[in-house]
Short mmCIF file of C-alpha atoms in Angstrom, two decimals:
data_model
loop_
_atom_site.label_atom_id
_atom_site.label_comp_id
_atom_site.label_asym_id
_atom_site.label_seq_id
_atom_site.Cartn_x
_atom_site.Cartn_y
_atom_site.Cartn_z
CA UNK A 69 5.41 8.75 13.31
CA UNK A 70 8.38 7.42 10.72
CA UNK A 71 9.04 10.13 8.20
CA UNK A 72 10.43 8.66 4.38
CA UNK A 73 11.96 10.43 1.67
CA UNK A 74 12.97 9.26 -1.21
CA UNK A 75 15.30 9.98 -4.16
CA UNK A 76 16.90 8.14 -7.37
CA UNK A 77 16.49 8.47 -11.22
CA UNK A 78 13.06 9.22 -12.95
CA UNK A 79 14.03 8.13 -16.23
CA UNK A 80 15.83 4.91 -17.37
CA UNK A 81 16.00 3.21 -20.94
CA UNK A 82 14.75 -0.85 -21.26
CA UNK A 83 16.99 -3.24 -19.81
CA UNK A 84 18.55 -0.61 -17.29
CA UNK A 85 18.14 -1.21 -13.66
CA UNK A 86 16.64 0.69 -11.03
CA UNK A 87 17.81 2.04 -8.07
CA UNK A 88 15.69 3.99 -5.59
CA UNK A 89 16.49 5.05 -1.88
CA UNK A 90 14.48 6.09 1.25
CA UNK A 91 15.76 7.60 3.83
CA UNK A 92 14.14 7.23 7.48
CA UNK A 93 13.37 10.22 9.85
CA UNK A 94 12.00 10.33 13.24
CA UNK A 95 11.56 6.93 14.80
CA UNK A 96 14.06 4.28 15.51
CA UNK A 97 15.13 2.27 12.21
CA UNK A 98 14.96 -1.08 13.73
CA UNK A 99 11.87 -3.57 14.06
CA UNK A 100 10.13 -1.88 10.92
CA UNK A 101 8.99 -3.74 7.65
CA UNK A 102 10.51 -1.40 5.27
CA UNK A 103 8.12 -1.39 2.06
CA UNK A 104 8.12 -1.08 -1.40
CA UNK A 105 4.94 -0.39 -3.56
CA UNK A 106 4.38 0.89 -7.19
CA UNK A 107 1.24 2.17 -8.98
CA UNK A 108 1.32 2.03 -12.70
CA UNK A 109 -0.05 4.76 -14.22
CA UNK A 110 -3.61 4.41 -14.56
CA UNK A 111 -3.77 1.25 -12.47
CA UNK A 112 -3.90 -0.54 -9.23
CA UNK A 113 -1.64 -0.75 -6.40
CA UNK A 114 1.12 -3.11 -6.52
CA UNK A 115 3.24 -4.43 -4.01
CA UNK A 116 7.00 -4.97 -4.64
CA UNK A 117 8.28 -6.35 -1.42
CA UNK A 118 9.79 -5.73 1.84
CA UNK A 119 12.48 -5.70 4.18
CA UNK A 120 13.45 -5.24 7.99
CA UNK A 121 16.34 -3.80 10.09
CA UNK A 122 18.36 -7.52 10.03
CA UNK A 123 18.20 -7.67 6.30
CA UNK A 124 15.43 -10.15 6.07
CA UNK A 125 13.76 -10.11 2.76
CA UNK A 126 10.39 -10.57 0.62
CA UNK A 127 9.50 -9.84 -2.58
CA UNK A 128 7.01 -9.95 -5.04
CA UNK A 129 7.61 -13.87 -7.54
CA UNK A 130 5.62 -11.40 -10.05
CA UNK A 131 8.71 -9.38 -10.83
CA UNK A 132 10.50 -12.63 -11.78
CA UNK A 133 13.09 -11.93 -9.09
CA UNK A 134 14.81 -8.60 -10.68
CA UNK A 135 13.99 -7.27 -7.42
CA UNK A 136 16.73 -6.12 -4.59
CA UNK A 137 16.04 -4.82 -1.56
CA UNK A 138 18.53 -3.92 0.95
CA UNK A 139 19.09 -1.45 4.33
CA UNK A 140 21.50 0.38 5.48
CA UNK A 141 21.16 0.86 9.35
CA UNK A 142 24.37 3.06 9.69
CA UNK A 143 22.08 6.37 7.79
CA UNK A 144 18.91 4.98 8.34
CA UNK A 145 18.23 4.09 4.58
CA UNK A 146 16.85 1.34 2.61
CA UNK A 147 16.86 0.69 -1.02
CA UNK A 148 15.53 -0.68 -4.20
CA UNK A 149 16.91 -2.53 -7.01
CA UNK A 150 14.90 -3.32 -10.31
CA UNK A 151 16.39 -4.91 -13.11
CA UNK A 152 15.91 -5.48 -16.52
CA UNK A 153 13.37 -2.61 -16.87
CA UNK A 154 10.64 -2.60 -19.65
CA UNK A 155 8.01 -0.62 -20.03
CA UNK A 156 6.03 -2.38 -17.99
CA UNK A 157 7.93 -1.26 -14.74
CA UNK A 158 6.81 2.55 -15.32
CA UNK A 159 4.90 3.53 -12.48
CA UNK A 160 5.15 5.73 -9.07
CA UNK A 161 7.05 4.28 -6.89
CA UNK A 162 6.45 4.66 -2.92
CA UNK A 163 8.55 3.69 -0.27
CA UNK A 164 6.39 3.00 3.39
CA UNK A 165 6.03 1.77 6.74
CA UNK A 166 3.84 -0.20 9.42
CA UNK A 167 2.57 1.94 12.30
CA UNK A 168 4.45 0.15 14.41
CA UNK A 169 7.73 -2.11 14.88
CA UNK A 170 6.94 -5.59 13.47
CA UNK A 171 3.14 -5.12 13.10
CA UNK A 172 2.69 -5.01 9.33
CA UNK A 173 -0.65 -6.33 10.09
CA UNK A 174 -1.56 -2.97 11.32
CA UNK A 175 -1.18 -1.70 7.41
CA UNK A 176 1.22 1.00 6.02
CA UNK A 177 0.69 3.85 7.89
CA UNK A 178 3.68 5.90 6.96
CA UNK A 179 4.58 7.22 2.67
CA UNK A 180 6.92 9.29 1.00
CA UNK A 181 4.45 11.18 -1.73
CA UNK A 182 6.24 8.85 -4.62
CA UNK A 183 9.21 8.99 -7.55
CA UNK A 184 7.72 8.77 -11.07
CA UNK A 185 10.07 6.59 -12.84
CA UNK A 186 9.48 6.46 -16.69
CA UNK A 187 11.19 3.50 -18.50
CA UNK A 188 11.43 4.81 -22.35
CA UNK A 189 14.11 4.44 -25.16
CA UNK B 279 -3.74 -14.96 -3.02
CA UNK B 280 -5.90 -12.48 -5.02
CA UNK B 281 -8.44 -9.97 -3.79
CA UNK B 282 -11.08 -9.04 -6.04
CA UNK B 283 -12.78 -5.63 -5.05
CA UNK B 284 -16.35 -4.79 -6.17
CA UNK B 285 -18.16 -2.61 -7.90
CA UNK B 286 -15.13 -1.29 -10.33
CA UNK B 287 -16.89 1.95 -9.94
CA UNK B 288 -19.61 2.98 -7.33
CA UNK B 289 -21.34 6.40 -8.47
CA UNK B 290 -23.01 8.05 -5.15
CA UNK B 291 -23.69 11.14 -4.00
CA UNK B 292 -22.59 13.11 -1.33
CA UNK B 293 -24.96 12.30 1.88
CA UNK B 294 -25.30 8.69 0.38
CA UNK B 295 -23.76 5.21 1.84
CA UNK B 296 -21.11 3.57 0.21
CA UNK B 297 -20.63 -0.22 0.71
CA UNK B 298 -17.22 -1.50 -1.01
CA UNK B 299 -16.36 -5.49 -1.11
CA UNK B 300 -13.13 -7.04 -1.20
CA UNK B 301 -13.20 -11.06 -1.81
CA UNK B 302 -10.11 -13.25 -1.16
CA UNK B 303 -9.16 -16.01 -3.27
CA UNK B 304 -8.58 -17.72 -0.06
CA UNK B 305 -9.40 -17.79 3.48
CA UNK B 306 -7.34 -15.03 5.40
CA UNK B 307 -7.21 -16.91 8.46
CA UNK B 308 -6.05 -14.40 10.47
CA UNK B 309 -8.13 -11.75 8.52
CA UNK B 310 -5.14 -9.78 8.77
CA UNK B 311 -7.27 -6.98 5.68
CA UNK B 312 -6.15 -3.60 5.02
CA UNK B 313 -8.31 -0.56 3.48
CA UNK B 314 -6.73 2.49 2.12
CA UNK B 315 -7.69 5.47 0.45
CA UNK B 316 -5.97 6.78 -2.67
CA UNK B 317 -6.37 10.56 -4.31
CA UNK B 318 -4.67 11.44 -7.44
CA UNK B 319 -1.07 12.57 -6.69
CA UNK B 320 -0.94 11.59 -3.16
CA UNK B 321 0.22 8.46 -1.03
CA UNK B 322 -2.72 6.28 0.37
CA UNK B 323 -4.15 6.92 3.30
CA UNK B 324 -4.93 4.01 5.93
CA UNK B 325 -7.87 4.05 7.25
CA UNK B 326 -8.75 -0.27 8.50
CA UNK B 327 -6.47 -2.41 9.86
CA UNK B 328 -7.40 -6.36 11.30
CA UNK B 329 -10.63 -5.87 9.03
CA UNK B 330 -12.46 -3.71 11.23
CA UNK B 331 -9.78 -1.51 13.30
CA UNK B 332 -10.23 1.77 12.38
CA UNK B 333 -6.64 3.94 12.18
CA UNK B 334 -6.10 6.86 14.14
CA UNK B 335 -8.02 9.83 12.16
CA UNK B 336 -10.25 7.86 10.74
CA UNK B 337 -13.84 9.05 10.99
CA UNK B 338 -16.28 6.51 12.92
CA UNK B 339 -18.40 6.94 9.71
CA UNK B 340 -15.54 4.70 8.19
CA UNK B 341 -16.53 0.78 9.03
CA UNK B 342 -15.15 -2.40 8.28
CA UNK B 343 -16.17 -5.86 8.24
CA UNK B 344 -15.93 -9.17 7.72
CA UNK B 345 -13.72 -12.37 7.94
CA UNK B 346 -12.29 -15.22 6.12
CA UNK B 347 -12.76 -14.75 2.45
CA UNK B 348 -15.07 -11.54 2.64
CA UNK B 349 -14.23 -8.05 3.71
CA UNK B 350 -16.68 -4.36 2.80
CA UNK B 351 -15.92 -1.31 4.15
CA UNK B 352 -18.96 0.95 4.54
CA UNK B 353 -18.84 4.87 4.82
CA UNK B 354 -22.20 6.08 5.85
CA UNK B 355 -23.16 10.05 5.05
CA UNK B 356 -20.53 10.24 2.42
CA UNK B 357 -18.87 13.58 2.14
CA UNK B 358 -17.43 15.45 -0.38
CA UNK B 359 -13.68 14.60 0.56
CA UNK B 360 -14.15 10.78 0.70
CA UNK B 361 -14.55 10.09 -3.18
CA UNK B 362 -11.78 8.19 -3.89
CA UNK B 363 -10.62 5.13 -5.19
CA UNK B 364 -10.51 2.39 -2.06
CA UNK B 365 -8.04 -0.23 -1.83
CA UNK B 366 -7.77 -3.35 0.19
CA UNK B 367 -4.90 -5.19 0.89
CA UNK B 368 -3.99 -8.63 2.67
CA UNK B 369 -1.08 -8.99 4.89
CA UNK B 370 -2.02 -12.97 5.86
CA UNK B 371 0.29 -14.53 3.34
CA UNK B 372 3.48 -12.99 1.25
CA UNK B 373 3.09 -11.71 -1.08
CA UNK B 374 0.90 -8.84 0.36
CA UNK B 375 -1.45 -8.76 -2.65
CA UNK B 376 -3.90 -5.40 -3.08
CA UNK B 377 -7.27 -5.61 -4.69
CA UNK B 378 -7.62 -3.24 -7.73
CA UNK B 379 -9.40 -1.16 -6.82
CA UNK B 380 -13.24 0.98 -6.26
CA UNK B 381 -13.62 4.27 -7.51
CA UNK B 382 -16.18 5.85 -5.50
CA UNK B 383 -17.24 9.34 -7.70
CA UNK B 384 -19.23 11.88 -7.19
CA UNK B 385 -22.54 11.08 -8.96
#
């Protein structure tokens, strides 16, 4: 089973951007719809978008396109890019994965436990 | 497309069944549905895939069904460890919208 850790900032002023990595342990990096989800606090679920070992992208027309994502198959690593941060945008943030390669039907099996990122002048 | 989970709040007690409802605002036509299981401070947990596959580790008192527009997820003989808040999600048509949400508490 895929392994994710994450790192980056926990606490950026309105209008900043952020950036937030996950790294990939212990199965191959490619075929996988590498996700990105947030949870407000004190609120639902929300997800932010996606991407796979090629590059290919989706994301979330809620977030008004400040939303990046990109991989880096050379250290196993994808990343996130949110910009123009308000309030709003505090949450948890979890990176995660299908069970399998290309089967995001099958859910997100695979979490890192979540980065609290505060957005606060 | 927009899932709208019901109750908000289901108050039960241990022993008890639990049936949870997740409506689509549209026909998954591949009924591609997703339940999780969220605790305070920790990732989800799947437990359904394709509606009514259950994930490996998930107890057989975990059940879903449905198709089209209309997804629950029963637990039968609830236990102590399953009150929760439940989550579905759709994976039919970007972007993969989640419902907001049952909280399933201890009565």
């Amino acid at each position: 089973q895929v392994q994710l850790q994450q790192w980056g900032a926990g606490l950026l002023k309105p209008s900043e951007t952020l950036s937030l990595t996950c790294a990939v342990y212990g199965e191959p990096f490619g075929g996988y719809y590498w996700t990105w989800i947030r949870q407000p606090p004190g609120k639902g679920l929300e997800w932010i978008g996606e991407i796979n070992h090629t590059g290919s992208t989706k994301s979330n027309p809620s977030l008004g396109g400040r939303v990046t994502i990109s991989v880096d198959m050379s250290v196993n690593q994808f990343s996130l890019k949110l910009s123009s941060l308000t309030a709003a945008d505090t949450a948890v943030y979890f990176c995660a994965s299908p069970a399998k390669p290309g089967r995001r039907r099958n859910g997100l099996l695979s979490w890192d436990q979540g980065t609290l990122v505060t957005v606060s002048s | 497309i927009v899932l709208t989970q019901s109750p908000g709040t289901l108050s039960l007690s241990p022993g008890e069944g639990a049936t949870l409802s997740c409506r689509a605002s549209q026909s998954l036509t591949s009924n591609y549905l997703v339940w999780y299981q969220k605790k305070p401070g920790q990732a989800p947990r799947l437990l359904i895939y394709d509606a009514f596959t259950r994930a490996t580790g998930t107890p057989d008192r975990f059940s879903g069904r449905g198709s089209g527009t209309d997804f629950t997820l029963t637990i039968s003989r609830l236990e102590p460890d399953d009150f929760a808040v439940y989550y579905c999600q759709q994976f039919d048509y970007p972007p993969y919208t989640f419902g907001q949400g049952t909280n399933l508490e201890i009565k």
